[in-house]
């Protein structure tokens, strides 16, 4: 059979049929202003977290404030992740509290950072030795600070 002079054939099952185009997306709503960053935990816990940040920052030759900053520059990323992992192990606070002390980061960011550091440790990368040494240094610094300041 022909239709206007062309032979009609059954579609070839090997040739994919293109999907119809998707309708356009609706316009994005305006961005909400950022939520205020919750204050870091206060008192003894905040002091312990600051000590961990200072120990890790000194190890990597950085300023402790850089670990809590919002910057995503590469030279701060690994030290910040290590600091979060050491904080979790030494201070043992919730993901949310650690995130608040590291520039108001989400709990999922802290969780993912700790997972990445632990994965690097399992693979035997250089962070494994750093992590063990930094945990010991942080514990010693916390004990020393608490002996001297009550």
Short mmCIF file of C-alpha atoms in Angstrom, two decimals, residues 55-144:
data_model
loop_
_atom_site.label_atom_id
_atom_site.label_comp_id
_atom_site.label_asym_id
_atom_site.label_seq_id
_atom_site.Cartn_x
_atom_site.Cartn_y
_atom_site.Cartn_z
CA UNK A 55 44.29 22.61 66.66
CA UNK A 56 43.23 21.56 63.15
CA UNK A 57 43.82 25.03 61.70
CA UNK A 58 47.33 25.16 63.20
CA UNK A 59 48.10 21.73 61.75
CA UNK A 60 47.14 22.88 58.25
CA UNK A 61 48.69 26.35 58.64
CA UNK A 62 45.35 28.17 58.53
CA UNK A 63 43.44 30.63 60.66
CA UNK A 64 40.75 28.94 62.80
CA UNK A 65 38.19 31.48 61.56
CA UNK A 66 38.71 30.18 58.02
CA UNK A 67 37.36 26.77 59.07
CA UNK A 68 34.11 28.36 60.19
CA UNK A 69 33.83 30.69 57.20
CA UNK A 70 31.36 30.16 54.37
CA UNK A 71 34.10 30.02 51.73
CA UNK A 72 34.36 26.93 49.55
CA UNK A 73 37.94 27.53 48.44
CA UNK A 74 39.74 24.21 48.04
CA UNK A 75 42.53 24.84 50.53
CA UNK A 76 39.91 25.15 53.31
CA UNK A 77 37.66 22.25 52.32
CA UNK A 78 39.69 19.26 53.53
CA UNK A 79 40.86 20.95 56.76
CA UNK A 80 37.25 21.93 57.51
CA UNK A 81 36.06 18.37 56.88
CA UNK A 82 38.82 17.00 59.10
CA UNK A 83 37.93 19.53 61.81
CA UNK A 84 34.28 18.45 61.67
CA UNK A 85 35.29 14.78 61.96
CA UNK A 86 37.63 15.46 64.87
CA UNK A 87 34.93 17.56 66.57
CA UNK A 88 32.43 14.74 66.19
CA UNK A 89 34.86 12.21 67.66
CA UNK A 90 36.32 14.34 70.45
CA UNK A 91 33.42 16.57 71.49
CA UNK A 92 30.66 14.18 70.42
CA UNK A 93 27.90 16.68 69.72
CA UNK A 94 25.03 16.48 67.23
CA UNK A 95 25.47 17.16 63.53
CA UNK A 96 23.38 20.33 63.94
CA UNK A 97 25.52 21.72 66.77
CA UNK A 98 28.73 21.04 64.86
CA UNK A 99 27.26 22.66 61.75
CA UNK A 100 26.29 25.76 63.74
CA UNK A 101 29.88 26.07 65.00
CA UNK A 102 31.24 25.75 61.45
CA UNK A 103 29.52 28.76 59.91
CA UNK A 104 25.93 27.61 60.23
CA UNK A 105 26.30 24.62 57.93
CA UNK A 106 23.48 22.11 57.56
CA UNK A 107 23.62 18.85 59.49
CA UNK A 108 23.81 16.96 56.19
CA UNK A 109 26.95 18.90 55.24
CA UNK A 110 28.60 17.87 58.50
CA UNK A 111 27.50 14.27 58.08
CA UNK A 112 28.85 14.15 54.52
CA UNK A 113 32.13 15.76 55.59
CA UNK A 114 32.67 13.18 58.32
CA UNK A 115 31.82 10.37 55.89
CA UNK A 116 34.34 11.68 53.38
CA UNK A 117 37.11 11.93 55.96
CA UNK A 118 36.37 8.43 57.25
CA UNK A 119 36.40 7.09 53.68
CA UNK A 120 39.80 8.70 53.09
CA UNK A 121 41.00 7.17 56.34
CA UNK A 122 39.80 3.68 55.28
CA UNK A 123 41.62 4.07 51.96
CA UNK A 124 44.81 4.79 53.86
CA UNK A 125 45.25 8.28 52.44
CA UNK A 126 47.34 10.86 54.27
CA UNK A 127 44.38 12.05 56.31
CA UNK A 128 44.46 8.80 58.35
CA UNK A 129 47.62 9.75 60.25
CA UNK A 130 46.50 13.36 60.53
CA UNK A 131 43.16 12.34 62.01
CA UNK A 132 44.69 10.16 64.73
CA UNK A 133 47.27 12.80 65.63
CA UNK A 134 44.73 15.65 65.58
CA UNK A 135 42.30 13.75 67.82
CA UNK A 136 45.06 13.21 70.38
CA UNK A 137 46.20 16.83 70.16
CA UNK A 138 42.65 18.13 70.48
CA UNK A 139 41.92 15.96 73.53
CA UNK A 140 45.17 17.12 75.17
CA UNK A 141 44.45 20.79 74.38
CA UNK A 142 40.91 20.52 75.78
CA UNK A 143 42.15 18.85 78.98
CA UNK A 144 44.86 21.47 79.38
#
